[in-house]
Amino acid sequence: MPELPPSPHHIAIVMDGNGRWAMRRGKPRSYGHQAGSEALKRTVEAVIRCDVPVLTVFAFSCENWRRPPTEVRKLLDLFLRALNKDVRELHEHGVRINFIGERSVFNPSLREGMAQAEQLTCGNQRLQLNVAVNYSGRADVVAAARRIAAAAATGNLAAEDLTEARLNEELTLAHLPPPDLFIRTGGEKRLSNFLLWQIAYTELHFSDVLWPDFGGDALEEALIDFAGRERRFGGLSRARSA
Ligand code: FPP
């Protein structure tokens, strides 16, 4: 029987290119973010069709606060609108929504909307959608290290018991397998502080498509690219170890 191409269990996406997409149309950057939110909906549907059970997307980084205040405000307004408008539909599609990142900085209505979305969808099993907001991979590792240090200081952890698995337990996506496939749209080839610990052995796919144009076809292209990779995790290729 021919070997089936491997399909990823967990996909992580840096949704880049909203601003350029809007500028090319002579529109404000926020118009691109609005179109980006439609692209996210399309992509979630396509990911469900492909039977991929976990999707993690980078919606707002800790560094994005450096953008002009009007752009930040419009992005946060868009998140709130999406929470009010789209969560029910995602729920009907069997999507479990989970937010990662430091949410204490957000206003109460946004925090409340996030908590309600998580609560409403917590029993769903078709797709786990992790949305990273005010997230930074380094900050995640620092927060984990801080908890480890506190455990050590109170005598609850000996230095020799600190393993990769123990540190991983303190990270935000501890309960999930790491991403198999990382996609970044918009043509740049950077990780931008996304899931740094978790992507140690993730396959990287960089697409020139601007995020608002992303959807089923571009996802399929990434999946075909992924299926052609040989994952060795530091070992030898099948040909060389034979
Ligand atoms: C990067 O493109 C994109 C962002 C900083 C925002 C991502 C947000 C969305 C896709 C909106 C939908 C999200 C939710 C959760 C409703 P950029 O602005 O840096 O693009 P550029 O590189 O062309 O300037």
PDB file of C-alpha atoms and ligand atoms in Angstrom:
ATOM      1  CA  MET A   1       0.000   0.000   0.000  1.00  0.00           C
ATOM      2  CA  PRO A   2       1.487   3.421  -0.909  1.00  0.00           C
ATOM      3  CA  GLU A   3       2.526   5.539   2.073  1.00  0.00           C
ATOM      4  CA  LEU A   4       0.116   8.432   2.644  1.00  0.00           C
ATOM      5  CA  PRO A   5       1.744  11.870   2.716  1.00  0.00           C
ATOM      6  CA  PRO A   6       1.981  13.028   6.337  1.00  0.00           C
ATOM      7  CA  SER A   7      -0.414  15.766   7.285  1.00  0.00           C
ATOM      8  CA  PRO A   8       0.346  18.180  10.117  1.00  0.00           C
ATOM      9  CA  HIS A   9      -1.382  17.864  13.459  1.00  0.00           C
ATOM     10  CA  HIS A  10      -0.675  21.471  14.458  1.00  0.00           C
ATOM     11  CA  ILE A  11      -0.202  24.474  12.144  1.00  0.00           C
ATOM     12  CA  ALA A  12       1.094  27.853  13.345  1.00  0.00           C
ATOM     13  CA  ILE A  13       0.591  30.961  11.193  1.00  0.00           C
ATOM     14  CA  VAL A  14       2.095  34.450  11.224  1.00  0.00           C
ATOM     15  CA  MET A  15      -0.591  36.386   9.329  1.00  0.00           C
ATOM     16  CA  ASP A  16       1.543  39.060   7.691  1.00  0.00           C
ATOM     17  CA  GLY A  17       0.839  41.499   4.857  1.00  0.00           C
ATOM     18  CA  ASN A  18      -2.433  43.180   5.819  1.00  0.00           C
ATOM     19  CA  GLY A  19      -0.934  46.679   5.675  1.00  0.00           C
ATOM     20  CA  ARG A  20       0.676  46.236   2.244  1.00  0.00           C
ATOM     21  CA  TRP A  21      -2.495  44.652   0.868  1.00  0.00           C
ATOM     22  CA  ALA A  22      -4.479  47.743   1.910  1.00  0.00           C
ATOM     23  CA  MET A  23      -1.861  50.272   0.743  1.00  0.00           C
ATOM     24  CA  ARG A  24      -1.816  48.664  -2.720  1.00  0.00           C
ATOM     25  CA  ARG A  25      -5.506  49.441  -2.893  1.00  0.00           C
ATOM     26  CA  GLY A  26      -5.028  53.012  -1.687  1.00  0.00           C
ATOM     27  CA  LYS A  27      -6.805  52.170   1.575  1.00  0.00           C
ATOM     28  CA  PRO A  28      -5.842  52.609   5.241  1.00  0.00           C
ATOM     29  CA  ARG A  29      -4.009  49.750   6.948  1.00  0.00           C
ATOM     30  CA  SER A  30      -7.068  48.975   9.076  1.00  0.00           C
ATOM     31  CA  TYR A  31      -8.885  48.007   5.858  1.00  0.00           C
ATOM     32  CA  GLY A  32      -6.215  45.322   5.423  1.00  0.00           C
ATOM     33  CA  HIS A  33      -6.739  44.053   8.971  1.00  0.00           C
ATOM     34  CA  GLN A  34     -10.480  43.833   8.310  1.00  0.00           C
ATOM     35  CA  ALA A  35      -9.782  41.785   5.165  1.00  0.00           C
ATOM     36  CA  GLY A  36      -7.299  39.765   7.252  1.00  0.00           C
ATOM     37  CA  SER A  37     -10.051  38.805   9.638  1.00  0.00           C
ATOM     38  CA  GLU A  38     -12.075  37.421   6.673  1.00  0.00           C
ATOM     39  CA  ALA A  39      -8.972  35.496   5.562  1.00  0.00           C
ATOM     40  CA  LEU A  40      -8.707  33.989   9.028  1.00  0.00           C
ATOM     41  CA  LYS A  41     -12.302  32.740   8.815  1.00  0.00           C
ATOM     42  CA  ARG A  42     -11.628  31.208   5.370  1.00  0.00           C
ATOM     43  CA  THR A  43      -8.456  29.604   6.650  1.00  0.00           C
ATOM     44  CA  VAL A  44     -10.168  28.113   9.701  1.00  0.00           C
ATOM     45  CA  GLU A  45     -12.759  26.529   7.395  1.00  0.00           C
ATOM     46  CA  ALA A  46     -10.014  25.179   5.110  1.00  0.00           C
ATOM     47  CA  VAL A  47      -8.033  23.814   8.062  1.00  0.00           C
ATOM     48  CA  ILE A  48     -11.167  22.024   9.295  1.00  0.00           C
ATOM     49  CA  ARG A  49     -11.717  20.550   5.815  1.00  0.00           C
ATOM     50  CA  CYS A  50      -8.135  19.255   5.887  1.00  0.00           C
ATOM     51  CA  ASP A  51      -8.724  17.551   9.243  1.00  0.00           C
ATOM     52  CA  VAL A  52      -5.917  19.410  10.965  1.00  0.00           C
ATOM     53  CA  PRO A  53      -6.888  19.475  14.666  1.00  0.00           C
ATOM     54  CA  VAL A  54      -4.837  22.429  15.982  1.00  0.00           C
ATOM     55  CA  LEU A  55      -4.245  25.910  14.541  1.00  0.00           C
ATOM     56  CA  THR A  56      -2.331  28.680  16.318  1.00  0.00           C
ATOM     57  CA  VAL A  57      -2.362  32.183  14.803  1.00  0.00           C
ATOM     58  CA  PHE A  58      -0.407  35.318  15.696  1.00  0.00           C
ATOM     59  CA  ALA A  59      -2.959  38.152  15.863  1.00  0.00           C
ATOM     60  CA  PHE A  60      -1.089  40.733  17.976  1.00  0.00           C
ATOM     61  CA  SER A  61       2.453  40.632  19.321  1.00  0.00           C
ATOM     62  CA  CYS A  62       3.851  42.412  22.377  1.00  0.00           C
ATOM     63  CA  GLU A  63       5.880  44.434  19.862  1.00  0.00           C
ATOM     64  CA  ASN A  64       2.759  45.554  17.925  1.00  0.00           C
ATOM     65  CA  TRP A  65       2.120  48.215  20.616  1.00  0.00           C
ATOM     66  CA  ARG A  66       4.880  50.178  18.822  1.00  0.00           C
ATOM     67  CA  ARG A  67       2.464  50.846  15.937  1.00  0.00           C
ATOM     68  CA  PRO A  68       0.602  54.167  15.700  1.00  0.00           C
ATOM     69  CA  PRO A  69      -2.119  54.347  18.414  1.00  0.00           C
ATOM     70  CA  THR A  70      -4.899  54.665  15.815  1.00  0.00           C
ATOM     71  CA  GLU A  71      -3.847  51.392  14.151  1.00  0.00           C
ATOM     72  CA  VAL A  72      -3.610  49.633  17.528  1.00  0.00           C
ATOM     73  CA  ARG A  73      -7.047  50.929  18.541  1.00  0.00           C
ATOM     74  CA  LYS A  74      -8.609  49.806  15.273  1.00  0.00           C
ATOM     75  CA  LEU A  75      -7.032  46.361  15.594  1.00  0.00           C
ATOM     76  CA  LEU A  76      -8.366  45.945  19.136  1.00  0.00           C
ATOM     77  CA  ASP A  77     -11.808  47.164  17.974  1.00  0.00           C
ATOM     78  CA  LEU A  78     -11.656  44.575  15.216  1.00  0.00           C
ATOM     79  CA  PHE A  79     -10.857  41.805  17.734  1.00  0.00           C
ATOM     80  CA  LEU A  80     -13.836  42.859  19.836  1.00  0.00           C
ATOM     81  CA  ARG A  81     -16.124  42.962  16.781  1.00  0.00           C
ATOM     82  CA  ALA A  82     -14.883  39.525  15.706  1.00  0.00           C
ATOM     83  CA  LEU A  83     -15.577  38.168  19.183  1.00  0.00           C
ATOM     84  CA  ASN A  84     -19.131  39.516  19.053  1.00  0.00           C
ATOM     85  CA  LYS A  85     -19.786  38.540  15.448  1.00  0.00           C
ATOM     86  CA  ASP A  86     -17.846  35.380  14.602  1.00  0.00           C
ATOM     87  CA  VAL A  87     -17.566  33.285  17.762  1.00  0.00           C
ATOM     88  CA  ARG A  88     -21.026  31.739  17.473  1.00  0.00           C
ATOM     89  CA  GLU A  89     -20.314  30.593  13.918  1.00  0.00           C
ATOM     90  CA  LEU A  90     -16.951  29.121  14.980  1.00  0.00           C
ATOM     91  CA  HIS A  91     -18.772  27.372  17.822  1.00  0.00           C
ATOM     92  CA  GLU A  92     -21.242  25.874  15.343  1.00  0.00           C
ATOM     93  CA  HIS A  93     -18.282  24.579  13.314  1.00  0.00           C
ATOM     94  CA  GLY A  94     -16.965  22.783  16.429  1.00  0.00           C
ATOM     95  CA  VAL A  95     -14.046  25.161  17.014  1.00  0.00           C
ATOM     96  CA  ARG A  96     -12.587  25.432  20.497  1.00  0.00           C
ATOM     97  CA  ILE A  97     -11.133  28.937  20.962  1.00  0.00           C
ATOM     98  CA  ASN A  98      -8.224  29.602  23.275  1.00  0.00           C
ATOM     99  CA  PHE A  99      -6.301  32.870  23.685  1.00  0.00           C
ATOM    100  CA  ILE A 100      -2.622  32.902  24.536  1.00  0.00           C
ATOM    101  CA  GLY A 101      -0.621  35.942  25.613  1.00  0.00           C
ATOM    102  CA  GLU A 102      -0.841  38.479  28.425  1.00  0.00           C
ATOM    103  CA  ARG A 103      -4.436  39.657  28.398  1.00  0.00           C
ATOM    104  CA  SER A 104      -4.423  41.720  31.625  1.00  0.00           C
ATOM    105  CA  VAL A 105      -3.491  44.829  29.589  1.00  0.00           C
ATOM    106  CA  PHE A 106      -6.723  44.741  27.572  1.00  0.00           C
ATOM    107  CA  ASN A 107      -9.876  46.608  28.504  1.00  0.00           C
ATOM    108  CA  PRO A 108     -12.569  44.722  30.464  1.00  0.00           C
ATOM    109  CA  SER A 109     -14.923  44.298  27.476  1.00  0.00           C
ATOM    110  CA  LEU A 110     -12.222  42.615  25.405  1.00  0.00           C
ATOM    111  CA  ARG A 111     -11.129  40.415  28.317  1.00  0.00           C
ATOM    112  CA  GLU A 112     -14.750  39.509  29.027  1.00  0.00           C
ATOM    113  CA  GLY A 113     -15.337  38.666  25.324  1.00  0.00           C
ATOM    114  CA  MET A 114     -12.255  36.435  25.305  1.00  0.00           C
ATOM    115  CA  ALA A 115     -13.305  34.617  28.474  1.00  0.00           C
ATOM    116  CA  GLN A 116     -16.854  34.111  27.141  1.00  0.00           C
ATOM    117  CA  ALA A 117     -15.569  32.752  23.809  1.00  0.00           C
ATOM    118  CA  GLU A 118     -13.342  30.277  25.653  1.00  0.00           C
ATOM    119  CA  GLN A 119     -16.156  29.248  27.963  1.00  0.00           C
ATOM    120  CA  LEU A 120     -18.739  28.825  25.174  1.00  0.00           C
ATOM    121  CA  THR A 121     -16.445  26.724  22.996  1.00  0.00           C
ATOM    122  CA  CYS A 122     -14.492  24.738  25.609  1.00  0.00           C
ATOM    123  CA  GLY A 123     -16.288  21.455  24.819  1.00  0.00           C
ATOM    124  CA  ASN A 124     -15.635  21.560  21.047  1.00  0.00           C
ATOM    125  CA  GLN A 125     -13.288  19.047  19.461  1.00  0.00           C
ATOM    126  CA  ARG A 126     -13.209  19.635  15.692  1.00  0.00           C
ATOM    127  CA  LEU A 127     -10.434  22.240  15.776  1.00  0.00           C
ATOM    128  CA  GLN A 128      -8.543  23.917  18.587  1.00  0.00           C
ATOM    129  CA  LEU A 129      -7.875  27.517  17.520  1.00  0.00           C
ATOM    130  CA  ASN A 130      -5.249  29.298  19.608  1.00  0.00           C
ATOM    131  CA  VAL A 131      -5.207  33.049  19.021  1.00  0.00           C
ATOM    132  CA  ALA A 132      -2.052  34.780  20.228  1.00  0.00           C
ATOM    133  CA  VAL A 133      -2.750  38.316  21.428  1.00  0.00           C
ATOM    134  CA  ASN A 134      -0.189  40.445  23.238  1.00  0.00           C
ATOM    135  CA  TYR A 135       1.986  37.366  22.919  1.00  0.00           C
ATOM    136  CA  SER A 136       5.773  37.048  22.743  1.00  0.00           C
ATOM    137  CA  GLY A 137       7.656  33.753  22.618  1.00  0.00           C
ATOM    138  CA  ARG A 138      10.470  35.135  24.764  1.00  0.00           C
ATOM    139  CA  ALA A 139       8.020  36.523  27.346  1.00  0.00           C
ATOM    140  CA  ASP A 140       6.405  33.073  27.514  1.00  0.00           C
ATOM    141  CA  VAL A 141       9.791  31.461  28.262  1.00  0.00           C
ATOM    142  CA  VAL A 142      10.623  34.155  30.846  1.00  0.00           C
ATOM    143  CA  ALA A 143       7.263  33.669  32.618  1.00  0.00           C
ATOM    144  CA  ALA A 144       7.909  29.904  32.703  1.00  0.00           C
ATOM    145  CA  ALA A 145      11.461  30.452  34.037  1.00  0.00           C
ATOM    146  CA  ARG A 146      10.088  32.734  36.742  1.00  0.00           C
ATOM    147  CA  ARG A 147       7.666  30.048  37.950  1.00  0.00           C
ATOM    148  CA  ILE A 148      10.474  27.491  37.889  1.00  0.00           C
ATOM    149  CA  ALA A 149      12.715  29.851  39.903  1.00  0.00           C
ATOM    150  CA  ALA A 150       9.923  30.366  42.447  1.00  0.00           C
ATOM    151  CA  ALA A 151       9.487  26.588  42.792  1.00  0.00           C
ATOM    152  CA  ALA A 152      13.239  26.203  43.275  1.00  0.00           C
ATOM    153  CA  ALA A 153      13.372  29.031  45.829  1.00  0.00           C
ATOM    154  CA  THR A 154      10.706  27.369  47.979  1.00  0.00           C
ATOM    155  CA  GLY A 155      12.466  24.014  47.781  1.00  0.00           C
ATOM    156  CA  ASN A 156       9.831  22.480  45.485  1.00  0.00           C
ATOM    157  CA  LEU A 157      12.203  21.848  42.589  1.00  0.00           C
ATOM    158  CA  ALA A 158      15.799  20.635  42.615  1.00  0.00           C
ATOM    159  CA  ALA A 159      18.069  21.939  39.817  1.00  0.00           C
ATOM    160  CA  GLU A 160      18.662  18.410  38.508  1.00  0.00           C
ATOM    161  CA  ASP A 161      14.889  17.878  38.145  1.00  0.00           C
ATOM    162  CA  LEU A 162      14.584  20.741  35.679  1.00  0.00           C
ATOM    163  CA  THR A 163      14.193  18.974  32.336  1.00  0.00           C
ATOM    164  CA  GLU A 164      12.877  20.112  28.951  1.00  0.00           C
ATOM    165  CA  ALA A 165       9.591  18.388  29.762  1.00  0.00           C
ATOM    166  CA  ARG A 166       9.349  20.201  33.129  1.00  0.00           C
ATOM    167  CA  LEU A 167      10.016  23.606  31.563  1.00  0.00           C
ATOM    168  CA  ASN A 168       7.557  22.839  28.762  1.00  0.00           C
ATOM    169  CA  GLU A 169       4.862  22.229  31.383  1.00  0.00           C
ATOM    170  CA  GLU A 170       5.070  25.906  32.346  1.00  0.00           C
ATOM    171  CA  LEU A 171       4.592  27.227  28.793  1.00  0.00           C
ATOM    172  CA  THR A 172       1.275  28.366  27.356  1.00  0.00           C
ATOM    173  CA  LEU A 173       0.783  25.508  24.885  1.00  0.00           C
ATOM    174  CA  ALA A 174       2.064  22.816  27.267  1.00  0.00           C
ATOM    175  CA  HIS A 175      -0.972  20.610  26.755  1.00  0.00           C
ATOM    176  CA  LEU A 176      -0.572  20.496  22.944  1.00  0.00           C
ATOM    177  CA  PRO A 177       1.946  18.891  20.599  1.00  0.00           C
ATOM    178  CA  PRO A 178       4.311  21.497  19.060  1.00  0.00           C
ATOM    179  CA  PRO A 179       3.475  22.817  15.583  1.00  0.00           C
ATOM    180  CA  ASP A 180       4.511  20.528  12.711  1.00  0.00           C
ATOM    181  CA  LEU A 181       4.149  23.315  10.181  1.00  0.00           C
ATOM    182  CA  PHE A 182       4.832  27.051  10.554  1.00  0.00           C
ATOM    183  CA  ILE A 183       3.466  29.318   7.824  1.00  0.00           C
ATOM    184  CA  ARG A 184       4.347  32.965   7.406  1.00  0.00           C
ATOM    185  CA  THR A 185       2.613  34.967   4.694  1.00  0.00           C
ATOM    186  CA  GLY A 186       3.670  38.318   3.241  1.00  0.00           C
ATOM    187  CA  GLY A 187       7.085  37.328   1.879  1.00  0.00           C
ATOM    188  CA  GLU A 188       9.236  38.072   4.950  1.00  0.00           C
ATOM    189  CA  LYS A 189      11.316  35.198   6.283  1.00  0.00           C
ATOM    190  CA  ARG A 190      11.306  35.760  10.040  1.00  0.00           C
ATOM    191  CA  LEU A 191       9.851  34.116  13.131  1.00  0.00           C
ATOM    192  CA  SER A 192       9.058  37.458  14.836  1.00  0.00           C
ATOM    193  CA  ASN A 193       9.129  36.052  18.365  1.00  0.00           C
ATOM    194  CA  PHE A 194       6.328  33.519  17.753  1.00  0.00           C
ATOM    195  CA  LEU A 195       6.370  30.189  19.653  1.00  0.00           C
ATOM    196  CA  LEU A 196      10.169  30.148  19.863  1.00  0.00           C
ATOM    197  CA  TRP A 197      10.472  27.126  22.152  1.00  0.00           C
ATOM    198  CA  GLN A 198       7.766  25.118  20.410  1.00  0.00           C
ATOM    199  CA  ILE A 199       9.077  25.433  16.833  1.00  0.00           C
ATOM    200  CA  ALA A 200      12.489  23.836  17.452  1.00  0.00           C
ATOM    201  CA  TYR A 201      11.695  21.059  14.905  1.00  0.00           C
ATOM    202  CA  THR A 202       8.809  22.649  13.025  1.00  0.00           C
ATOM    203  CA  GLU A 203       8.899  22.733   9.207  1.00  0.00           C
ATOM    204  CA  LEU A 204       8.911  26.340   7.962  1.00  0.00           C
ATOM    205  CA  HIS A 205       6.888  27.491   4.947  1.00  0.00           C
ATOM    206  CA  PHE A 206       7.163  31.091   3.731  1.00  0.00           C
ATOM    207  CA  SER A 207       4.519  32.310   1.316  1.00  0.00           C
ATOM    208  CA  ASP A 208       4.576  35.500  -0.767  1.00  0.00           C
ATOM    209  CA  VAL A 209       0.768  35.682  -0.579  1.00  0.00           C
ATOM    210  CA  LEU A 210      -0.357  38.673   1.513  1.00  0.00           C
ATOM    211  CA  TRP A 211      -2.489  37.467   4.410  1.00  0.00           C
ATOM    212  CA  PRO A 212      -5.844  38.929   3.174  1.00  0.00           C
ATOM    213  CA  ASP A 213      -5.435  36.801   0.018  1.00  0.00           C
ATOM    214  CA  PHE A 214      -4.720  33.612   1.977  1.00  0.00           C
ATOM    215  CA  GLY A 215      -7.242  30.773   1.910  1.00  0.00           C
ATOM    216  CA  GLY A 216      -7.764  27.167   0.831  1.00  0.00           C
ATOM    217  CA  ASP A 217      -5.439  27.285  -2.223  1.00  0.00           C
ATOM    218  CA  ALA A 218      -2.479  28.822  -0.396  1.00  0.00           C
ATOM    219  CA  LEU A 219      -3.036  26.427   2.504  1.00  0.00           C
ATOM    220  CA  GLU A 220      -3.013  23.493   0.093  1.00  0.00           C
ATOM    221  CA  GLU A 221       0.283  24.737  -1.343  1.00  0.00           C
ATOM    222  CA  ALA A 222       1.767  24.808   2.173  1.00  0.00           C
ATOM    223  CA  LEU A 223       0.442  21.313   2.908  1.00  0.00           C
ATOM    224  CA  ILE A 224       1.963  19.954  -0.321  1.00  0.00           C
ATOM    225  CA  ASP A 225       5.289  21.568   0.616  1.00  0.00           C
ATOM    226  CA  PHE A 226       5.019  20.001   4.084  1.00  0.00           C
ATOM    227  CA  ALA A 227       4.182  16.563   2.672  1.00  0.00           C
ATOM    228  CA  GLY A 228       7.425  16.657   0.674  1.00  0.00           C
ATOM    229  CA  ARG A 229       9.610  17.270   3.717  1.00  0.00           C
ATOM    230  CA  GLU A 230      11.472  14.508   5.457  1.00  0.00           C
ATOM    231  CA  ARG A 231      11.376  15.151   9.185  1.00  0.00           C
ATOM    232  CA  ARG A 232      14.467  13.772  10.854  1.00  0.00           C
ATOM    233  CA  PHE A 233      14.396  15.445  14.290  1.00  0.00           C
ATOM    234  CA  GLY A 234      18.187  15.321  14.356  1.00  0.00           C
ATOM    235  CA  GLY A 235      18.337  11.687  13.192  1.00  0.00           C
ATOM    236  CA  LEU A 236      19.285  10.306   9.783  1.00  0.00           C
ATOM    237  CA  SER A 237      17.227  10.194   6.614  1.00  0.00           C
ATOM    238  CA  ARG A 238      15.585   6.858   5.816  1.00  0.00           C
ATOM    239  CA  ALA A 239      17.904   6.448   2.791  1.00  0.00           C
ATOM    240  CA  ARG A 240      21.061   7.078   4.822  1.00  0.00           C
ATOM    241  CA  SER A 241      20.126   4.876   7.772  1.00  0.00           C
ATOM    242  CA  ALA A 242      19.235   1.872   5.544  1.00  0.00           C
TER     243      ALA A 242
HETATM  244  C1  FPP B   1       0.465  41.783  10.260  1.00  0.00           C
HETATM  245  O1  FPP B   1       0.320  42.461   9.040  1.00  0.00           O
HETATM  246  C2  FPP B   1      -0.840  41.580  10.864  1.00  0.00           C
HETATM  247  C3  FPP B   1      -1.199  42.002  12.105  1.00  0.00           C
HETATM  248  C4  FPP B   1      -0.287  42.711  13.023  1.00  0.00           C
HETATM  249  C5  FPP B   1      -2.561  41.794  12.606  1.00  0.00           C
HETATM  250  C6  FPP B   1      -3.147  40.430  12.365  1.00  0.00           C
HETATM  251  C7  FPP B   1      -4.593  40.530  12.523  1.00  0.00           C
HETATM  252  C8  FPP B   1      -5.504  39.993  11.727  1.00  0.00           C
HETATM  253  C9  FPP B   1      -5.176  39.061  10.624  1.00  0.00           C
HETATM  254  C10 FPP B   1      -6.915  40.332  11.976  1.00  0.00           C
HETATM  255  C11 FPP B   1      -7.751  39.154  12.318  1.00  0.00           C
HETATM  256  C12 FPP B   1      -7.550  38.613  13.653  1.00  0.00           C
HETATM  257  C13 FPP B   1      -8.553  38.320  14.499  1.00  0.00           C
HETATM  258  C14 FPP B   1      -8.215  37.554  15.724  1.00  0.00           C
HETATM  259  C15 FPP B   1      -9.952  38.734  14.284  1.00  0.00           C
HETATM  260  P1  FPP B   1       1.002  43.883   8.869  1.00  0.00           P
HETATM  261  O2  FPP B   1       0.025  44.922   9.304  1.00  0.00           O
HETATM  262  O3  FPP B   1       2.298  43.916   9.604  1.00  0.00           O
HETATM  263  O4  FPP B   1       1.226  43.931   7.323  1.00  0.00           O
HETATM  264  P2  FPP B   1       2.429  44.641   6.555  1.00  0.00           P
HETATM  265  O5  FPP B   1       3.665  43.805   6.830  1.00  0.00           O
HETATM  266  O6  FPP B   1       2.008  44.565   5.133  1.00  0.00           O
HETATM  267  O7  FPP B   1       2.543  46.027   7.065  1.00  0.00           O
END
